[in-house]
């Protein structure tokens, strides 16, 4: 399970640079497709009659993909929200992104248990793919924001600035 969060943390700098270079909508959309690919891999790993070590290896790759995709979705969507709402609403855009993220976690755990109990563990992967595709299709209906040029700030400097606040949380 931790592999996802390690991948999320390690891919955040790349997600930020990507949103800065190619745009927030494109970053978010690509992240959603990677999350969908993770669901496909999860479904395959569960359905393979192969050895447990093979399934575990595939599951590890899917968790890494999910972490990478989540990083791109979260970063891109937050930047996109700020760009669409306006700089004056930055805190609200970030707050809503957090609410959506933690709301999804709160709903996802019991939903996953219900899916597994009702339809088998592979259904979790299928629903993950469908959710990612729905998000991707919905994102395509929303206008992009202009890519803003600005000073590139090293990730280490950003981490140093937010670390005390993150640690307190």
PDB file of N, CA and C in Angstrom, residues 19-101:
ATOM      1  N   UNK A  19       2.644  20.351 -15.258  1.00  0.00           N
ATOM      2  CA  UNK A  19       1.525  21.297 -15.262  1.00  0.00           C
ATOM      3  C   UNK A  19       1.988  22.678 -15.701  1.00  0.00           C
ATOM      4  N   UNK A  20       3.199  23.052 -15.304  1.00  0.00           N
ATOM      5  CA  UNK A  20       3.742  24.355 -15.693  1.00  0.00           C
ATOM      6  C   UNK A  20       4.082  24.426 -17.178  1.00  0.00           C
ATOM      7  N   UNK A  21       4.476  23.308 -17.761  1.00  0.00           N
ATOM      8  CA  UNK A  21       4.939  23.305 -19.146  1.00  0.00           C
ATOM      9  C   UNK A  21       3.818  22.981 -20.138  1.00  0.00           C
ATOM     10  N   UNK A  22       3.061  21.904 -19.892  1.00  0.00           N
ATOM     11  CA  UNK A  22       2.048  21.484 -20.864  1.00  0.00           C
ATOM     12  C   UNK A  22       0.636  21.883 -20.456  1.00  0.00           C
ATOM     13  N   UNK A  23       0.471  22.338 -19.229  1.00  0.00           N
ATOM     14  CA  UNK A  23      -0.835  22.790 -18.775  1.00  0.00           C
ATOM     15  C   UNK A  23      -1.475  21.851 -17.773  1.00  0.00           C
ATOM     16  N   UNK A  24      -2.338  22.429 -16.974  1.00  0.00           N
ATOM     17  CA  UNK A  24      -2.985  21.695 -15.891  1.00  0.00           C
ATOM     18  C   UNK A  24      -3.997  20.669 -16.410  1.00  0.00           C
ATOM     19  N   UNK A  25      -4.753  21.039 -17.427  1.00  0.00           N
ATOM     20  CA  UNK A  25      -5.761  20.114 -17.961  1.00  0.00           C
ATOM     21  C   UNK A  25      -5.097  18.869 -18.537  1.00  0.00           C
ATOM     22  N   UNK A  26      -4.048  19.072 -19.283  1.00  0.00           N
ATOM     23  CA  UNK A  26      -3.346  17.934 -19.903  1.00  0.00           C
ATOM     24  C   UNK A  26      -2.692  17.053 -18.833  1.00  0.00           C
ATOM     25  N   UNK A  27      -2.125  17.686 -17.808  1.00  0.00           N
ATOM     26  CA  UNK A  27      -1.510  16.938 -16.711  1.00  0.00           C
ATOM     27  C   UNK A  27      -2.564  16.104 -15.993  1.00  0.00           C
ATOM     28  N   UNK A  28      -3.689  16.720 -15.675  1.00  0.00           N
ATOM     29  CA  UNK A  28      -4.778  16.012 -14.999  1.00  0.00           C
ATOM     30  C   UNK A  28      -5.289  14.860 -15.861  1.00  0.00           C
ATOM     31  N   UNK A  29      -5.504  15.126 -17.127  1.00  0.00           N
ATOM     32  CA  UNK A  29      -6.037  14.105 -18.041  1.00  0.00           C
ATOM     33  C   UNK A  29      -5.086  12.921 -18.170  1.00  0.00           C
ATOM     34  N   UNK A  30      -3.807  13.195 -18.315  1.00  0.00           N
ATOM     35  CA  UNK A  30      -2.819  12.113 -18.392  1.00  0.00           C
ATOM     36  C   UNK A  30      -2.790  11.315 -17.091  1.00  0.00           C
ATOM     37  N   UNK A  31      -2.865  12.015 -15.970  1.00  0.00           N
ATOM     38  CA  UNK A  31      -2.901  11.339 -14.673  1.00  0.00           C
ATOM     39  C   UNK A  31      -4.098  10.416 -14.544  1.00  0.00           C
ATOM     40  N   UNK A  32      -5.257  10.853 -15.026  1.00  0.00           N
ATOM     41  CA  UNK A  32      -6.452  10.009 -14.981  1.00  0.00           C
ATOM     42  C   UNK A  32      -6.276   8.756 -15.832  1.00  0.00           C
ATOM     43  N   UNK A  33      -5.643   8.887 -16.989  1.00  0.00           N
ATOM     44  CA  UNK A  33      -5.399   7.720 -17.837  1.00  0.00           C
ATOM     45  C   UNK A  33      -4.431   6.742 -17.166  1.00  0.00           C
ATOM     46  N   UNK A  34      -3.421   7.267 -16.484  1.00  0.00           N
ATOM     47  CA  UNK A  34      -2.486   6.398 -15.760  1.00  0.00           C
ATOM     48  C   UNK A  34      -3.215   5.684 -14.616  1.00  0.00           C
ATOM     49  N   UNK A  35      -4.104   6.389 -13.917  1.00  0.00           N
ATOM     50  CA  UNK A  35      -4.903   5.750 -12.857  1.00  0.00           C
ATOM     51  C   UNK A  35      -5.773   4.641 -13.453  1.00  0.00           C
ATOM     52  N   UNK A  36      -6.347   4.888 -14.632  1.00  0.00           N
ATOM     53  CA  UNK A  36      -7.125   3.853 -15.305  1.00  0.00           C
ATOM     54  C   UNK A  36      -6.272   2.647 -15.671  1.00  0.00           C
ATOM     55  N   UNK A  37      -5.055   2.899 -16.130  1.00  0.00           N
ATOM     56  CA  UNK A  37      -4.135   1.799 -16.456  1.00  0.00           C
ATOM     57  C   UNK A  37      -3.803   0.991 -15.209  1.00  0.00           C
ATOM     58  N   UNK A  38      -3.692   1.669 -14.085  1.00  0.00           N
ATOM     59  CA  UNK A  38      -3.452   0.977 -12.823  1.00  0.00           C
ATOM     60  C   UNK A  38      -4.608   0.028 -12.503  1.00  0.00           C
ATOM     61  N   UNK A  39      -5.837   0.482 -12.755  1.00  0.00           N
ATOM     62  CA  UNK A  39      -6.998  -0.376 -12.532  1.00  0.00           C
ATOM     63  C   UNK A  39      -7.009  -1.594 -13.446  1.00  0.00           C
ATOM     64  N   UNK A  40      -6.588  -1.393 -14.692  1.00  0.00           N
ATOM     65  CA  UNK A  40      -6.487  -2.521 -15.628  1.00  0.00           C
ATOM     66  C   UNK A  40      -5.470  -3.530 -15.097  1.00  0.00           C
ATOM     67  N   UNK A  41      -4.316  -3.029 -14.665  1.00  0.00           N
ATOM     68  CA  UNK A  41      -3.287  -3.915 -14.120  1.00  0.00           C
ATOM     69  C   UNK A  41      -3.761  -4.653 -12.883  1.00  0.00           C
ATOM     70  N   UNK A  42      -4.487  -3.955 -12.020  1.00  0.00           N
ATOM     71  CA  UNK A  42      -5.036  -4.576 -10.811  1.00  0.00           C
ATOM     72  C   UNK A  42      -5.974  -5.724 -11.191  1.00  0.00           C
ATOM     73  N   UNK A  43      -6.855  -5.467 -12.140  1.00  0.00           N
ATOM     74  CA  UNK A  43      -7.809  -6.489 -12.580  1.00  0.00           C
ATOM     75  C   UNK A  43      -7.078  -7.692 -13.155  1.00  0.00           C
ATOM     76  N   UNK A  44      -6.044  -7.444 -13.952  1.00  0.00           N
ATOM     77  CA  UNK A  44      -5.264  -8.543 -14.537  1.00  0.00           C
ATOM     78  C   UNK A  44      -4.530  -9.335 -13.458  1.00  0.00           C
ATOM     79  N   UNK A  45      -3.942  -8.638 -12.495  1.00  0.00           N
ATOM     80  CA  UNK A  45      -3.189  -9.312 -11.431  1.00  0.00           C
ATOM     81  C   UNK A  45      -4.093 -10.227 -10.619  1.00  0.00           C
ATOM     82  N   UNK A  46      -5.312  -9.767 -10.376  1.00  0.00           N
ATOM     83  CA  UNK A  46      -6.252 -10.560  -9.592  1.00  0.00           C
ATOM     84  C   UNK A  46      -6.728 -11.775 -10.380  1.00  0.00           C
ATOM     85  N   UNK A  47      -6.897 -11.596 -11.699  1.00  0.00           N
ATOM     86  CA  UNK A  47      -7.430 -12.669 -12.528  1.00  0.00           C
ATOM     87  C   UNK A  47      -6.404 -13.657 -13.044  1.00  0.00           C
ATOM     88  N   UNK A  48      -5.130 -13.379 -12.854  1.00  0.00           N
ATOM     89  CA  UNK A  48      -4.095 -14.277 -13.373  1.00  0.00           C
ATOM     90  C   UNK A  48      -4.004 -15.552 -12.538  1.00  0.00           C
ATOM     91  N   UNK A  49      -3.995 -16.683 -13.207  1.00  0.00           N
ATOM     92  CA  UNK A  49      -3.798 -17.926 -12.461  1.00  0.00           C
ATOM     93  C   UNK A  49      -2.310 -18.206 -12.229  1.00  0.00           C
ATOM     94  N   UNK A  50      -1.495 -17.176 -12.397  1.00  0.00           N
ATOM     95  CA  UNK A  50      -0.043 -17.330 -12.269  1.00  0.00           C
ATOM     96  C   UNK A  50       0.344 -17.482 -10.801  1.00  0.00           C
ATOM     97  N   UNK A  51       1.613 -17.456 -10.581  1.00  0.00           N
ATOM     98  CA  UNK A  51       2.125 -17.620  -9.223  1.00  0.00           C
ATOM     99  C   UNK A  51       1.803 -16.399  -8.375  1.00  0.00           C
ATOM    100  N   UNK A  52       1.707 -16.589  -7.068  1.00  0.00           N
ATOM    101  CA  UNK A  52       1.445 -15.454  -6.184  1.00  0.00           C
ATOM    102  C   UNK A  52       2.509 -14.357  -6.298  1.00  0.00           C
ATOM    103  N   UNK A  53       3.753 -14.740  -6.526  1.00  0.00           N
ATOM    104  CA  UNK A  53       4.807 -13.724  -6.644  1.00  0.00           C
ATOM    105  C   UNK A  53       4.626 -12.880  -7.905  1.00  0.00           C
ATOM    106  N   UNK A  54       4.142 -13.484  -8.990  1.00  0.00           N
ATOM    107  CA  UNK A  54       3.865 -12.726 -10.209  1.00  0.00           C
ATOM    108  C   UNK A  54       2.742 -11.734  -9.966  1.00  0.00           C
ATOM    109  N   UNK A  55       1.671 -12.199  -9.334  1.00  0.00           N
ATOM    110  CA  UNK A  55       0.548 -11.312  -9.017  1.00  0.00           C
ATOM    111  C   UNK A  55       0.987 -10.180  -8.096  1.00  0.00           C
ATOM    112  N   UNK A  56       1.800 -10.494  -7.110  1.00  0.00           N
ATOM    113  CA  UNK A  56       2.296  -9.468  -6.193  1.00  0.00           C
ATOM    114  C   UNK A  56       3.147  -8.448  -6.943  1.00  0.00           C
ATOM    115  N   UNK A  57       3.974  -8.900  -7.850  1.00  0.00           N
ATOM    116  CA  UNK A  57       4.797  -7.989  -8.652  1.00  0.00           C
ATOM    117  C   UNK A  57       3.938  -7.063  -9.499  1.00  0.00           C
ATOM    118  N   UNK A  58       2.910  -7.620 -10.123  1.00  0.00           N
ATOM    119  CA  UNK A  58       2.003  -6.793 -10.930  1.00  0.00           C
ATOM    120  C   UNK A  58       1.266  -5.805 -10.037  1.00  0.00           C
ATOM    121  N   UNK A  59       0.810  -6.267  -8.870  1.00  0.00           N
ATOM    122  CA  UNK A  59       0.128  -5.360  -7.938  1.00  0.00           C
ATOM    123  C   UNK A  59       1.044  -4.217  -7.500  1.00  0.00           C
ATOM    124  N   UNK A  60       2.314  -4.514  -7.290  1.00  0.00           N
ATOM    125  CA  UNK A  60       3.268  -3.475  -6.907  1.00  0.00           C
ATOM    126  C   UNK A  60       3.386  -2.432  -8.022  1.00  0.00           C
ATOM    127  N   UNK A  61       3.468  -2.885  -9.254  1.00  0.00           N
ATOM    128  CA  UNK A  61       3.550  -1.959 -10.389  1.00  0.00           C
ATOM    129  C   UNK A  61       2.274  -1.114 -10.464  1.00  0.00           C
ATOM    130  N   UNK A  62       1.115  -1.754 -10.244  1.00  0.00           N
ATOM    131  CA  UNK A  62      -0.137  -0.988 -10.303  1.00  0.00           C
ATOM    132  C   UNK A  62      -0.195   0.062  -9.206  1.00  0.00           C
ATOM    133  N   UNK A  63       0.332  -0.224  -8.043  1.00  0.00           N
ATOM    134  CA  UNK A  63       0.345   0.762  -6.949  1.00  0.00           C
ATOM    135  C   UNK A  63       1.283   1.924  -7.293  1.00  0.00           C
ATOM    136  N   UNK A  64       2.413   1.620  -7.908  1.00  0.00           N
ATOM    137  CA  UNK A  64       3.325   2.682  -8.339  1.00  0.00           C
ATOM    138  C   UNK A  64       2.660   3.557  -9.405  1.00  0.00           C
ATOM    139  N   UNK A  65       1.983   2.919 -10.354  1.00  0.00           N
ATOM    140  CA  UNK A  65       1.262   3.675 -11.380  1.00  0.00           C
ATOM    141  C   UNK A  65       0.177   4.543 -10.756  1.00  0.00           C
ATOM    142  N   UNK A  66      -0.551   3.979  -9.800  1.00  0.00           N
ATOM    143  CA  UNK A  66      -1.613   4.733  -9.158  1.00  0.00           C
ATOM    144  C   UNK A  66      -1.053   5.946  -8.419  1.00  0.00           C
ATOM    145  N   UNK A  67       0.061   5.784  -7.754  1.00  0.00           N
ATOM    146  CA  UNK A  67       0.687   6.916  -7.062  1.00  0.00           C
ATOM    147  C   UNK A  67       1.129   7.995  -8.022  1.00  0.00           C
ATOM    148  N   UNK A  68       1.720   7.579  -9.126  1.00  0.00           N
ATOM    149  CA  UNK A  68       2.134   8.527 -10.154  1.00  0.00           C
ATOM    150  C   UNK A  68       0.921   9.260 -10.717  1.00  0.00           C
ATOM    151  N   UNK A  69      -0.119   8.503 -11.076  1.00  0.00           N
ATOM    152  CA  UNK A  69      -1.334   9.101 -11.632  1.00  0.00           C
ATOM    153  C   UNK A  69      -2.002  10.034 -10.648  1.00  0.00           C
ATOM    154  N   UNK A  70      -2.068   9.628  -9.393  1.00  0.00           N
ATOM    155  CA  UNK A  70      -2.689  10.462  -8.361  1.00  0.00           C
ATOM    156  C   UNK A  70      -1.940  11.774  -8.215  1.00  0.00           C
ATOM    157  N   UNK A  71      -0.639  11.722  -8.277  1.00  0.00           N
ATOM    158  CA  UNK A  71       0.165  12.927  -8.169  1.00  0.00           C
ATOM    159  C   UNK A  71      -0.152  13.893  -9.306  1.00  0.00           C
ATOM    160  N   UNK A  72      -0.250  13.366 -10.510  1.00  0.00           N
ATOM    161  CA  UNK A  72      -0.549  14.215 -11.669  1.00  0.00           C
ATOM    162  C   UNK A  72      -1.975  14.749 -11.609  1.00  0.00           C
ATOM    163  N   UNK A  73      -2.935  13.924 -11.158  1.00  0.00           N
ATOM    164  CA  UNK A  73      -4.319  14.383 -11.047  1.00  0.00           C
ATOM    165  C   UNK A  73      -4.422  15.466  -9.976  1.00  0.00           C
ATOM    166  N   UNK A  74      -3.858  15.208  -8.804  1.00  0.00           N
ATOM    167  CA  UNK A  74      -3.973  16.172  -7.703  1.00  0.00           C
ATOM    168  C   UNK A  74      -3.291  17.489  -8.032  1.00  0.00           C
ATOM    169  N   UNK A  75      -2.087  17.414  -8.553  1.00  0.00           N
ATOM    170  CA  UNK A  75      -1.346  18.632  -8.883  1.00  0.00           C
ATOM    171  C   UNK A  75      -2.024  19.389 -10.024  1.00  0.00           C
ATOM    172  N   UNK A  76      -2.324  18.675 -11.098  1.00  0.00           N
ATOM    173  CA  UNK A  76      -2.960  19.311 -12.247  1.00  0.00           C
ATOM    174  C   UNK A  76      -4.311  19.902 -11.912  1.00  0.00           C
ATOM    175  N   UNK A  77      -5.132  19.158 -11.176  1.00  0.00           N
ATOM    176  CA  UNK A  77      -6.470  19.649 -10.842  1.00  0.00           C
ATOM    177  C   UNK A  77      -6.417  20.857  -9.911  1.00  0.00           C
ATOM    178  N   UNK A  78      -5.469  20.867  -8.995  1.00  0.00           N
ATOM    179  CA  UNK A  78      -5.338  22.016  -8.089  1.00  0.00           C
ATOM    180  C   UNK A  78      -4.917  23.264  -8.863  1.00  0.00           C
ATOM    181  N   UNK A  79      -3.909  23.124  -9.716  1.00  0.00           N
ATOM    182  CA  UNK A  79      -3.466  24.253 -10.547  1.00  0.00           C
ATOM    183  C   UNK A  79      -4.593  24.693 -11.475  1.00  0.00           C
ATOM    184  N   UNK A  80      -5.299  23.744 -12.035  1.00  0.00           N
ATOM    185  CA  UNK A  80      -6.417  24.017 -12.931  1.00  0.00           C
ATOM    186  C   UNK A  80      -7.514  24.770 -12.188  1.00  0.00           C
ATOM    187  N   UNK A  81      -7.827  24.323 -10.990  1.00  0.00           N
ATOM    188  CA  UNK A  81      -8.847  24.996 -10.180  1.00  0.00           C
ATOM    189  C   UNK A  81      -8.462  26.421  -9.834  1.00  0.00           C
ATOM    190  N   UNK A  82      -7.208  26.618  -9.474  1.00  0.00           N
ATOM    191  CA  UNK A  82      -6.730  27.968  -9.165  1.00  0.00           C
ATOM    192  C   UNK A  82      -6.819  28.845 -10.411  1.00  0.00           C
ATOM    193  N   UNK A  83      -6.402  28.310 -11.539  1.00  0.00           N
ATOM    194  CA  UNK A  83      -6.446  29.071 -12.789  1.00  0.00           C
ATOM    195  C   UNK A  83      -7.854  29.426 -13.215  1.00  0.00           C
ATOM    196  N   UNK A  84      -8.790  28.524 -13.008  1.00  0.00           N
ATOM    197  CA  UNK A  84     -10.175  28.793 -13.400  1.00  0.00           C
ATOM    198  C   UNK A  84     -10.881  29.726 -12.416  1.00  0.00           C
ATOM    199  N   UNK A  85     -10.596  29.578 -11.123  1.00  0.00           N
ATOM    200  CA  UNK A  85     -11.273  30.406 -10.116  1.00  0.00           C
ATOM    201  C   UNK A  85     -10.627  31.776  -9.982  1.00  0.00           C
ATOM    202  N   UNK A  86      -9.346  31.861 -10.269  1.00  0.00           N
ATOM    203  CA  UNK A  86      -8.609  33.111 -10.126  1.00  0.00           C
ATOM    204  C   UNK A  86      -7.713  33.060  -8.902  1.00  0.00           C
ATOM    205  N   UNK A  87      -6.624  33.782  -8.999  1.00  0.00           N
ATOM    206  CA  UNK A  87      -5.615  33.763  -7.943  1.00  0.00           C
ATOM    207  C   UNK A  87      -6.169  34.167  -6.580  1.00  0.00           C
ATOM    208  N   UNK A  88      -7.177  35.037  -6.573  1.00  0.00           N
ATOM    209  CA  UNK A  88      -7.775  35.475  -5.304  1.00  0.00           C
ATOM    210  C   UNK A  88      -8.457  34.319  -4.568  1.00  0.00           C
ATOM    211  N   UNK A  89      -8.766  33.245  -5.290  1.00  0.00           N
ATOM    212  CA  UNK A  89      -9.459  32.097  -4.700  1.00  0.00           C
ATOM    213  C   UNK A  89      -8.547  30.884  -4.538  1.00  0.00           C
ATOM    214  N   UNK A  90      -7.252  31.117  -4.458  1.00  0.00           N
ATOM    215  CA  UNK A  90      -6.286  30.029  -4.342  1.00  0.00           C
ATOM    216  C   UNK A  90      -6.577  29.136  -3.144  1.00  0.00           C
ATOM    217  N   UNK A  91      -6.806  29.734  -1.980  1.00  0.00           N
ATOM    218  CA  UNK A  91      -7.031  28.896  -0.786  1.00  0.00           C
ATOM    219  C   UNK A  91      -8.301  28.064  -0.923  1.00  0.00           C
ATOM    220  N   UNK A  92      -9.333  28.627  -1.534  1.00  0.00           N
ATOM    221  CA  UNK A  92     -10.556  27.854  -1.722  1.00  0.00           C
ATOM    222  C   UNK A  92     -10.340  26.701  -2.703  1.00  0.00           C
ATOM    223  N   UNK A  93      -9.605  26.967  -3.776  1.00  0.00           N
ATOM    224  CA  UNK A  93      -9.337  25.910  -4.763  1.00  0.00           C
ATOM    225  C   UNK A  93      -8.534  24.778  -4.131  1.00  0.00           C
ATOM    226  N   UNK A  94      -7.537  25.127  -3.343  1.00  0.00           N
ATOM    227  CA  UNK A  94      -6.729  24.103  -2.668  1.00  0.00           C
ATOM    228  C   UNK A  94      -7.577  23.354  -1.646  1.00  0.00           C
ATOM    229  N   UNK A  95      -8.417  24.075  -0.926  1.00  0.00           N
ATOM    230  CA  UNK A  95      -9.289  23.433   0.070  1.00  0.00           C
ATOM    231  C   UNK A  95     -10.249  22.453  -0.594  1.00  0.00           C
ATOM    232  N   UNK A  96     -10.861  22.864  -1.701  1.00  0.00           N
ATOM    233  CA  UNK A  96     -11.781  21.973  -2.386  1.00  0.00           C
ATOM    234  C   UNK A  96     -11.061  20.766  -2.961  1.00  0.00           C
ATOM    235  N   UNK A  97      -9.844  20.934  -3.413  1.00  0.00           N
ATOM    236  CA  UNK A  97      -9.065  19.792  -3.905  1.00  0.00           C
ATOM    237  C   UNK A  97      -8.818  18.808  -2.764  1.00  0.00           C
ATOM    238  N   UNK A  98      -8.487  19.322  -1.590  1.00  0.00           N
ATOM    239  CA  UNK A  98      -8.288  18.462  -0.422  1.00  0.00           C
ATOM    240  C   UNK A  98      -9.565  17.765   0.001  1.00  0.00           C
ATOM    241  N   UNK A  99     -10.667  18.498  -0.001  1.00  0.00           N
ATOM    242  CA  UNK A  99     -11.960  17.907   0.358  1.00  0.00           C
ATOM    243  C   UNK A  99     -12.309  16.778  -0.612  1.00  0.00           C
ATOM    244  N   UNK A 100     -12.104  17.019  -1.894  1.00  0.00           N
ATOM    245  CA  UNK A 100     -12.397  15.985  -2.893  1.00  0.00           C
ATOM    246  C   UNK A 100     -11.506  14.759  -2.684  1.00  0.00           C
ATOM    247  N   UNK A 101     -10.230  14.998  -2.418  1.00  0.00           N
ATOM    248  CA  UNK A 101      -9.290  13.894  -2.231  1.00  0.00           C
ATOM    249  C   UNK A 101      -9.639  13.065  -1.000  1.00  0.00           C
TER     250      UNK A 101
END
